[in-house]
Coordinates of C-alpha atoms and ligand atoms in Angstrom, one line a residue:
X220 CA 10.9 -9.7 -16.4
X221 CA 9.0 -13.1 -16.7
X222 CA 6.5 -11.1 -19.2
X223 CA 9.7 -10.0 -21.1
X224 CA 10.9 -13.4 -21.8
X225 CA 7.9 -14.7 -22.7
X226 CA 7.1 -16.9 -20.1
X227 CA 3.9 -15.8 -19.1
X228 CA 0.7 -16.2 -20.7
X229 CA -1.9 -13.3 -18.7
X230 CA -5.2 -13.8 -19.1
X231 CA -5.9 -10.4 -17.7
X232 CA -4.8 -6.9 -18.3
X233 CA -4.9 -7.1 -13.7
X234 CA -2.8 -10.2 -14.1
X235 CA 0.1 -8.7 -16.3
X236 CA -0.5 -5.3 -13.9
X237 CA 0.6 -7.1 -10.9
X238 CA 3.4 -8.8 -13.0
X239 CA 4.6 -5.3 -13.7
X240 CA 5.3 -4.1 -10.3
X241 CA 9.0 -4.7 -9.9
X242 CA 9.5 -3.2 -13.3
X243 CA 7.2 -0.1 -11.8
X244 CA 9.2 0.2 -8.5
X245 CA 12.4 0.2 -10.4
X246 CA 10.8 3.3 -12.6
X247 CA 9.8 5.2 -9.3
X248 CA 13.2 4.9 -7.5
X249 CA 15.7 4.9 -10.7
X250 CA 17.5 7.9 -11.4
X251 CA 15.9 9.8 -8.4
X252 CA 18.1 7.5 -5.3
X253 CA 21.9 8.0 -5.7
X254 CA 22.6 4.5 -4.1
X255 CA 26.4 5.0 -4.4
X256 CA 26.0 8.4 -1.9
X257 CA 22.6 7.0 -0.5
X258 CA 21.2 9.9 -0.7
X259 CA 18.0 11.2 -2.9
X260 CA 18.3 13.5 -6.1
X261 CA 15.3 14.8 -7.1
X262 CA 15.1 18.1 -7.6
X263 CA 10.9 18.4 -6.7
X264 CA 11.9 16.8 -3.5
X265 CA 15.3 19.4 -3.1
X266 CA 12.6 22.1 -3.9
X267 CA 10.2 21.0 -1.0
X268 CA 13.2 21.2 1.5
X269 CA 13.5 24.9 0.9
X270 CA 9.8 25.0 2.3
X271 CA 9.2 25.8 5.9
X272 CA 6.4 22.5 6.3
X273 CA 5.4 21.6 10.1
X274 CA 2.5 19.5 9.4
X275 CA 1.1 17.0 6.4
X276 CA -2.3 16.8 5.0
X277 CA -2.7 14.2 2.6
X278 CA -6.1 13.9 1.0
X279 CA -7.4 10.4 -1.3
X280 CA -9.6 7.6 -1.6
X281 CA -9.7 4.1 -1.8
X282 CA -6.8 2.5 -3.0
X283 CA -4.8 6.0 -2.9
X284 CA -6.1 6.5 0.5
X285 CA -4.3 2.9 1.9
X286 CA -1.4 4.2 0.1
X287 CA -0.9 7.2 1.4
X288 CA -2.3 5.5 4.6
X289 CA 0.7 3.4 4.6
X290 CA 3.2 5.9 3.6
X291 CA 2.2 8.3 6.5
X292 CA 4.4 5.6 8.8
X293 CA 7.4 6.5 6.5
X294 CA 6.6 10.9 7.1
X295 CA 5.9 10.2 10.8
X296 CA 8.8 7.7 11.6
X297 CA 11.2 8.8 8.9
X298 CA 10.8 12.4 8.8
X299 CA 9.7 13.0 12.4
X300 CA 6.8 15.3 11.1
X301 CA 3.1 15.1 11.8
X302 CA 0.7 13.7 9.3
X303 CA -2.9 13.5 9.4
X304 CA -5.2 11.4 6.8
X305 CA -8.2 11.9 5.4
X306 CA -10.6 10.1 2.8
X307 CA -11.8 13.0 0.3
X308 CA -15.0 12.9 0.5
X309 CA -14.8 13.2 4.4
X310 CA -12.2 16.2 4.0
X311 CA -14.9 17.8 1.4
X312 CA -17.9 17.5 4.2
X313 CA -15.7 18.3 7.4
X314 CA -14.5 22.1 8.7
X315 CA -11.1 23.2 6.7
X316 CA -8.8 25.1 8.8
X317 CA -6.2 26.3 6.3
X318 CA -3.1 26.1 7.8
X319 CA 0.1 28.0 5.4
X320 CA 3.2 25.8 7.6
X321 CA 0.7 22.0 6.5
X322 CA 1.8 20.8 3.1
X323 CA -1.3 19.4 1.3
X324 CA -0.4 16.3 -0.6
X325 CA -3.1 14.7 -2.7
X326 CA -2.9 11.5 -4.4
X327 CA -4.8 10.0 -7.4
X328 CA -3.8 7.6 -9.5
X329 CA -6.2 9.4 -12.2
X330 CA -7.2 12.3 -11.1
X331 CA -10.6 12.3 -12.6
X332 CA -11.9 11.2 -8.7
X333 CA -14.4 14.2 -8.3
X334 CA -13.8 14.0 -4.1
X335 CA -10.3 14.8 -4.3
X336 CA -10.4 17.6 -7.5
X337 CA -12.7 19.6 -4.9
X338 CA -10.7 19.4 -2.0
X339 CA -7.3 20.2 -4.0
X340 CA -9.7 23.4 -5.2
X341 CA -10.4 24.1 -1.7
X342 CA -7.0 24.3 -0.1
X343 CA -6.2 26.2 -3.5
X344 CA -8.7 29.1 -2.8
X345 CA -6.8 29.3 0.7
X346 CA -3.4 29.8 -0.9
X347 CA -2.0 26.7 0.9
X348 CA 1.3 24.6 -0.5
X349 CA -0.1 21.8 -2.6
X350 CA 1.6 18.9 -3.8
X351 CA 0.6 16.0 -5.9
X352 CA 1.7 12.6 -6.5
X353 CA -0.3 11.5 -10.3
X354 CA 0.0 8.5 -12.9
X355 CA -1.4 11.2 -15.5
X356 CA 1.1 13.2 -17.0
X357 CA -0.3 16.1 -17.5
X358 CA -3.9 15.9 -16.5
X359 CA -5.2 19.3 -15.8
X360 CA -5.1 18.5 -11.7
X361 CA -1.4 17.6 -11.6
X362 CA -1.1 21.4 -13.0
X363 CA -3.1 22.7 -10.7
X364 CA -0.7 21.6 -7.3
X365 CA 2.5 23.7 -6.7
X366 CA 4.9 20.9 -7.0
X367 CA 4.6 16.9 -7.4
X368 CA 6.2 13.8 -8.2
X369 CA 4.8 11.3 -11.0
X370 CA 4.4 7.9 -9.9
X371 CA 5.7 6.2 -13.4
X372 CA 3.4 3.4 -13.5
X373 CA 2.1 3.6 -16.9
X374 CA -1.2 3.1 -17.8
X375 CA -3.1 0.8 -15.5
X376 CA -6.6 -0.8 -17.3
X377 CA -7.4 -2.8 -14.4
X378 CA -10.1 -1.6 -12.6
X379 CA -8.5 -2.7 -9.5
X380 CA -5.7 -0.6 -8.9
X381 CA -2.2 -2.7 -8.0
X382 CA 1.0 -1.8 -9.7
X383 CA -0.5 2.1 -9.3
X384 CA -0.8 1.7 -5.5
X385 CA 2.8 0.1 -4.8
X386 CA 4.3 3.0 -7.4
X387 CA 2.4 5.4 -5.0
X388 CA 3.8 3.5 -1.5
X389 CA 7.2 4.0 -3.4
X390 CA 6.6 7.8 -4.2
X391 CA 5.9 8.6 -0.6
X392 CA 9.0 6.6 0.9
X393 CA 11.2 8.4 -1.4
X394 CA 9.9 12.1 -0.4
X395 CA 10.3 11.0 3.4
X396 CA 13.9 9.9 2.7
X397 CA 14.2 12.9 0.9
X398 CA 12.6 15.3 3.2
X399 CA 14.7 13.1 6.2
X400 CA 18.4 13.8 4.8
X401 CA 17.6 17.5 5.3
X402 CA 17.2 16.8 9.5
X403 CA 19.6 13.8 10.2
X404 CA 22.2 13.6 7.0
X405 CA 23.4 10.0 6.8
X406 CA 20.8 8.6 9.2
X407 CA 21.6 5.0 9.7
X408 CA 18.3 4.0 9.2
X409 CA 17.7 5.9 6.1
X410 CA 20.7 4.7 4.6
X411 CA 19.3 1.1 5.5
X412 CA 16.4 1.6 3.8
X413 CA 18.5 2.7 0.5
X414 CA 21.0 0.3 0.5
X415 CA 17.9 -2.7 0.7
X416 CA 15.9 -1.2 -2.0
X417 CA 17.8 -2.7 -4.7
X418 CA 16.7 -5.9 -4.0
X419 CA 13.0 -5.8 -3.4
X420 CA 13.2 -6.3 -7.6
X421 CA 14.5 -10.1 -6.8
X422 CA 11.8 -10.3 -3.8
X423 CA 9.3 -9.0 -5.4
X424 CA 10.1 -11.7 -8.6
X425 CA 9.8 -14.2 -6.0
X426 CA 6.7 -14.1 -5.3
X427 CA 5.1 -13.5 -8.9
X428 CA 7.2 -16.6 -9.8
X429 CA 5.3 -18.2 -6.5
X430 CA 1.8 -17.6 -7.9
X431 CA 1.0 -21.1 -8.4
X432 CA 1.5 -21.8 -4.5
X433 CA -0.2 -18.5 -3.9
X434 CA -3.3 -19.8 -6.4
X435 CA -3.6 -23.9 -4.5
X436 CA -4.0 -21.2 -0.9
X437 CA -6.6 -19.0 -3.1
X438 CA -9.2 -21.8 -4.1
X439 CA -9.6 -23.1 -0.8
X440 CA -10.8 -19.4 0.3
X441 CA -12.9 -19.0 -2.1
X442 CA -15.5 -20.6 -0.8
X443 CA -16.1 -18.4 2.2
X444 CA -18.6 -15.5 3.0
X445 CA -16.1 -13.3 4.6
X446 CA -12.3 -13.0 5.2
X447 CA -10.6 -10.9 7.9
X448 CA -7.3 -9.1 7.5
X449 CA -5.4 -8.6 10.1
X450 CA -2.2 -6.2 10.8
X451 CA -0.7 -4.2 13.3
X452 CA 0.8 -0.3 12.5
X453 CA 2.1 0.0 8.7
X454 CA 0.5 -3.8 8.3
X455 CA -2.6 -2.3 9.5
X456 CA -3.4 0.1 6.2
X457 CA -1.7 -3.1 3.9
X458 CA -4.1 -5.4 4.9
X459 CA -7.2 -2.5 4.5
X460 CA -5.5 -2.3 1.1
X461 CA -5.4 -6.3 0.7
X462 CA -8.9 -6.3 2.0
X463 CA -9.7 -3.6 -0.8
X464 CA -8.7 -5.8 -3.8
X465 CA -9.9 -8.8 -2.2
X466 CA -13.6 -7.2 -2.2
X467 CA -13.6 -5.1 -5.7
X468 CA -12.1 -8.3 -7.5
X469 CA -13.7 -11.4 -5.8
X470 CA -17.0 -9.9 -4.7
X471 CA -16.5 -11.6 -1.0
X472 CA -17.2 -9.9 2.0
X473 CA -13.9 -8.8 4.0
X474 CA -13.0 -6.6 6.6
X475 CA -9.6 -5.1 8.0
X476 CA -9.0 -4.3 11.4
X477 CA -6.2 -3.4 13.5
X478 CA -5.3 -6.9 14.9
X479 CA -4.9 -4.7 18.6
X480 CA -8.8 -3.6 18.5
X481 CA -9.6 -7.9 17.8
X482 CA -10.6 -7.8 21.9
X483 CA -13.2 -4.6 21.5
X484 CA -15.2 -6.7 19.5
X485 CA -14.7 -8.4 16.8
X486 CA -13.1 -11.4 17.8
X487 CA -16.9 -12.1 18.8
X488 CA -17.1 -13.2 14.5
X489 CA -14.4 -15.7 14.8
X490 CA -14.6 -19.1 14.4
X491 CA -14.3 -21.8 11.4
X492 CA -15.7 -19.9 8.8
X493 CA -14.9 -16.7 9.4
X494 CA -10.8 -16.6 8.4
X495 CA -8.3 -14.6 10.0
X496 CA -6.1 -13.2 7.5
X497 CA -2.8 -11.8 9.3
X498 CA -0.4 -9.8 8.0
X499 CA 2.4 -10.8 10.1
X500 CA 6.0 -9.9 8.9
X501 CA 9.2 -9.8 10.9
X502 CA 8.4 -6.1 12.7
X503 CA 8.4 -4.3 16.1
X504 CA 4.6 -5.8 16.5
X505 CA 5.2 -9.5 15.7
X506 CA 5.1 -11.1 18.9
X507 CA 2.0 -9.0 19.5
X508 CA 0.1 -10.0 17.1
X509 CA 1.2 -13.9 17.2
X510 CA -0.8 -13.2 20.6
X511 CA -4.0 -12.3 18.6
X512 CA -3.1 -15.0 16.4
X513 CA -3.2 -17.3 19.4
X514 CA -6.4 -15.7 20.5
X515 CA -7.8 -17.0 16.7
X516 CA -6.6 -20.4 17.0
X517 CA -7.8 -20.9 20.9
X518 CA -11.4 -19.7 18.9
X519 CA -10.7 -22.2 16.3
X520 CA -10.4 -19.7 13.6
X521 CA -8.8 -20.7 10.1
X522 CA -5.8 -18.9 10.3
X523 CA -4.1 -17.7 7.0
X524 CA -0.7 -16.0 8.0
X525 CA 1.5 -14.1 5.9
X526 CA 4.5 -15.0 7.1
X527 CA 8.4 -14.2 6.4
X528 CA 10.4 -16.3 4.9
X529 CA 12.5 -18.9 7.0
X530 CA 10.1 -18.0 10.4
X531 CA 10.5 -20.4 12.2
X532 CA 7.1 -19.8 15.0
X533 CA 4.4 -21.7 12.7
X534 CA 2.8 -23.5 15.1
X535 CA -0.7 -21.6 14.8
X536 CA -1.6 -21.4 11.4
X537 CA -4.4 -23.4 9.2
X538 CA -1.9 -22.1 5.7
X539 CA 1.0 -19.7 5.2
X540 CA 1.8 -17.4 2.5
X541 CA 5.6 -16.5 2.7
X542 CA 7.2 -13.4 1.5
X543 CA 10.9 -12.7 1.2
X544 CA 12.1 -10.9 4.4
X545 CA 12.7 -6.9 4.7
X546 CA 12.8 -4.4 6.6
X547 CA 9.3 -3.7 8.2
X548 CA 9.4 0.1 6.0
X549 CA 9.6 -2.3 3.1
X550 CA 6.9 -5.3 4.2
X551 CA 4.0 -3.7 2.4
X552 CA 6.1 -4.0 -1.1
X553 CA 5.8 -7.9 -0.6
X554 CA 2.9 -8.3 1.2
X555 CA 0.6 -6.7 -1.7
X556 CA 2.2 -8.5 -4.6
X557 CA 1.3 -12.2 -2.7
X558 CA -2.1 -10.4 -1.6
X559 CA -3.1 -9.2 -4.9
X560 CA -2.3 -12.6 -6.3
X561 CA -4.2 -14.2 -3.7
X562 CA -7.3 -11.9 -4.5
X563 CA -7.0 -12.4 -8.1
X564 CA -6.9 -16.5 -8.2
X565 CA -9.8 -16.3 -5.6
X566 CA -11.3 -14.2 -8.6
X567 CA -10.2 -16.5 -11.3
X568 CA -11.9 -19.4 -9.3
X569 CA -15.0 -17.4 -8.7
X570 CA -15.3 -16.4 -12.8
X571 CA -15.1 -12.8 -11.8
X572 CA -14.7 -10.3 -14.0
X573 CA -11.4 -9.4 -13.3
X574 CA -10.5 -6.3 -15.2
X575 CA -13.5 -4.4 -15.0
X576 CA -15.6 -5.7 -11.2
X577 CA -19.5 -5.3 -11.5
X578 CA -20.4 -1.8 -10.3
X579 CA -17.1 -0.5 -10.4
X580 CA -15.4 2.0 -12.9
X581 CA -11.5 3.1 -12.8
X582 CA -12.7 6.6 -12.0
X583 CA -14.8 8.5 -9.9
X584 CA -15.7 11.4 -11.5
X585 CA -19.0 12.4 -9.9
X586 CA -19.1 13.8 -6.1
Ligands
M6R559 O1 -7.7 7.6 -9.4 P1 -7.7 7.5 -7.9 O2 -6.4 7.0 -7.3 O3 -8.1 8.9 -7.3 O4 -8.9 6.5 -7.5 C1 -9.3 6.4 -6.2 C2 -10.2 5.1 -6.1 O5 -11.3 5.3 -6.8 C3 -9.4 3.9 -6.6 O6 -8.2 3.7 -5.9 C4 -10.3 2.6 -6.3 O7 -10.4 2.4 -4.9 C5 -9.6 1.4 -6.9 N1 -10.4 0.9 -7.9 C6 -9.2 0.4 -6.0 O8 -8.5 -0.7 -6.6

């Protein structure tokens, strides 16, 4: 919307990609939610109910692999079915046991990524139910699986991928709301979810319209050798995805971890110059992981929490990044807009080349 009117001058086609995420979101969820009824029309998703599915199988990489990472909570917790993930080229160099009641959903922003072409061949040649979720309408791979969803994010130039990812997130919480009305009609929880959508737009705007607080926080991490990203459950795939971006665009060393495993090892790295970045949203896990966070600050750690809005429990935090408050199905939609802007401005200070990272291309086309 700020593009629109003009008020924004990107210096980046990754810039103006992140800018276009609530516009991107609004694409994947209009005309497919009904959110008079609450309830999901899409007629790929109506299709898969008529399927007898006991398992999932979803199959990516990188940035489609946090994705899907994170939207296995929604399949698990949402649509009480088993789901099991797996990085492509691990899938391609493990034992297959075909399975005809698993769905086998692959996700690829592009897919030109060699790793996952193969394995969607593979589970072919078995006569298993594919599905794909694809940016590329009508690349020869998103023929190739039975059914599948477009993610709607127009084309992304960026190197890094951001608005792609959260279009993806949004695909996969639609097909578990979907796939959920079929088990428990009405759900309360599903119908939350619905009925809060709406307004991620305005959240989301927020925090774009926040990026010059987001950039002051940047600059005074650029300077370090390595960051840590902290989260707990669905927070623990967004921060491997932060973590992601913060690597391909700013060339710093950073690591995610499950903030639980901190004890079994890595809190041993902590101290002043090795930051703590938690991921630390209103959730189930919060008080847990304000105990790591605790554990951090009693090391001396720098502590950057990401933080919702109007929390009131600051007391153990070097900065704070604060994102509008949702739902904790709905967290990683604001957390990755503040941490992509938080990766990029550490890029911008660094001089990085933004758009297209050293060593890096958008596609992965050899195995
Ligand atoms: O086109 P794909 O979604 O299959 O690409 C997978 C990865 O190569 C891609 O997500 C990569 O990790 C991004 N550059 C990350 O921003």
């Amino acid at each position: 919307k700020a593009a629109e009117e003009g008020i924004w001058n990107f210096s980046t086609y990754t810039e103006k990609e992140i800018f276009d995420i609530p516009q991107v979101i609004e694409n994947v969820f209009s005309g497919r939610i009904d959110f008079e009824s609450k309830t999901i029309k899409n007629e790929t998703l109506q299709e898969l109910q008529n399927h007898d599915i006991e398992k999932i199988e979803i199959i990516a990489s990188g940035t489609s692999y946090y994705a899907w990472y994170i939207g296995s909570y929604y399949l698990k917790e949402l649509w009480n079915i088993p789901t099991n993930i797996t990085i492509s080229s691990e899938f391609l160099s493990d034992t297959f046991f075909p399975d005809k009641k698993t769905l086998y959903v692959f996700l690829s922003q592009s897919w030109e990524t060699a790793d996952v072409r193969e394995s969607l061949k593979i589970v072919k040649e078995h006569g298993c139910l594919t599905f794909g979720i694809v940016n590329v309408v009508g690349s020869t791979i998103a023929r190739l699986t039975d059914m599948g969803l477009y993610s709607h994010a127009w084309v992304e130039i960026g190197v890094a991928s951001t608005k792609n990812a959260i279009a993806q997130i949004a695909i996969i919480l639609m097909m578990a709301l979907a796939l959920w009305q079929k088990r428990w009609l009405q759900h309360s929880i599903s119908r939350g979810i619905i009925e809060e959508i709406p307004a991620l737009w305005d959240k989301i705007n927020k925090i774009l319209l926040n990026t010059h607080k987001i950039e002051k926080i940047a600059k005074e991490y650029a300077g370090f050798k390595s960051l840590f990203y902290l989260g707990r459950n669905i927070l623990y795939p967004t921060s491997g995805e932060a973590s992601l971006k913060c690597k391909e665009l700013s060339y710093i060393h950073s690591e995610s971890y499950s903030a639980w495993e901190l004890k079994h090892g890595p809190l041993a790295l902590v101290g002043e110059d090795f930051p703590c970045i938690f991921l630390n949203t209103k959730s189930k896990f919060y008080h847990k992981t304000i105990s790591n966070i605790q554990e951090v600050k009693a090391r001396k750690g720098n502590i950057l929490w990401v933080i919702s809005e109007g929390d009131t429990e600051r007391e153990y935090y070097t900065n704070i990044i604060e994102v509008p408050e949702t739902s904790e199905y709905l967290s990683p939609f604001v957390i990755l807009p503040a941490m992509y802007l938080f990766a990029y401005h550490i890029s911008q200070e660094l001089w990085r080349e933004i758009d297209k990272p050293r060593n890096l291309a958008k596609s992965v086309t050899v195995e």
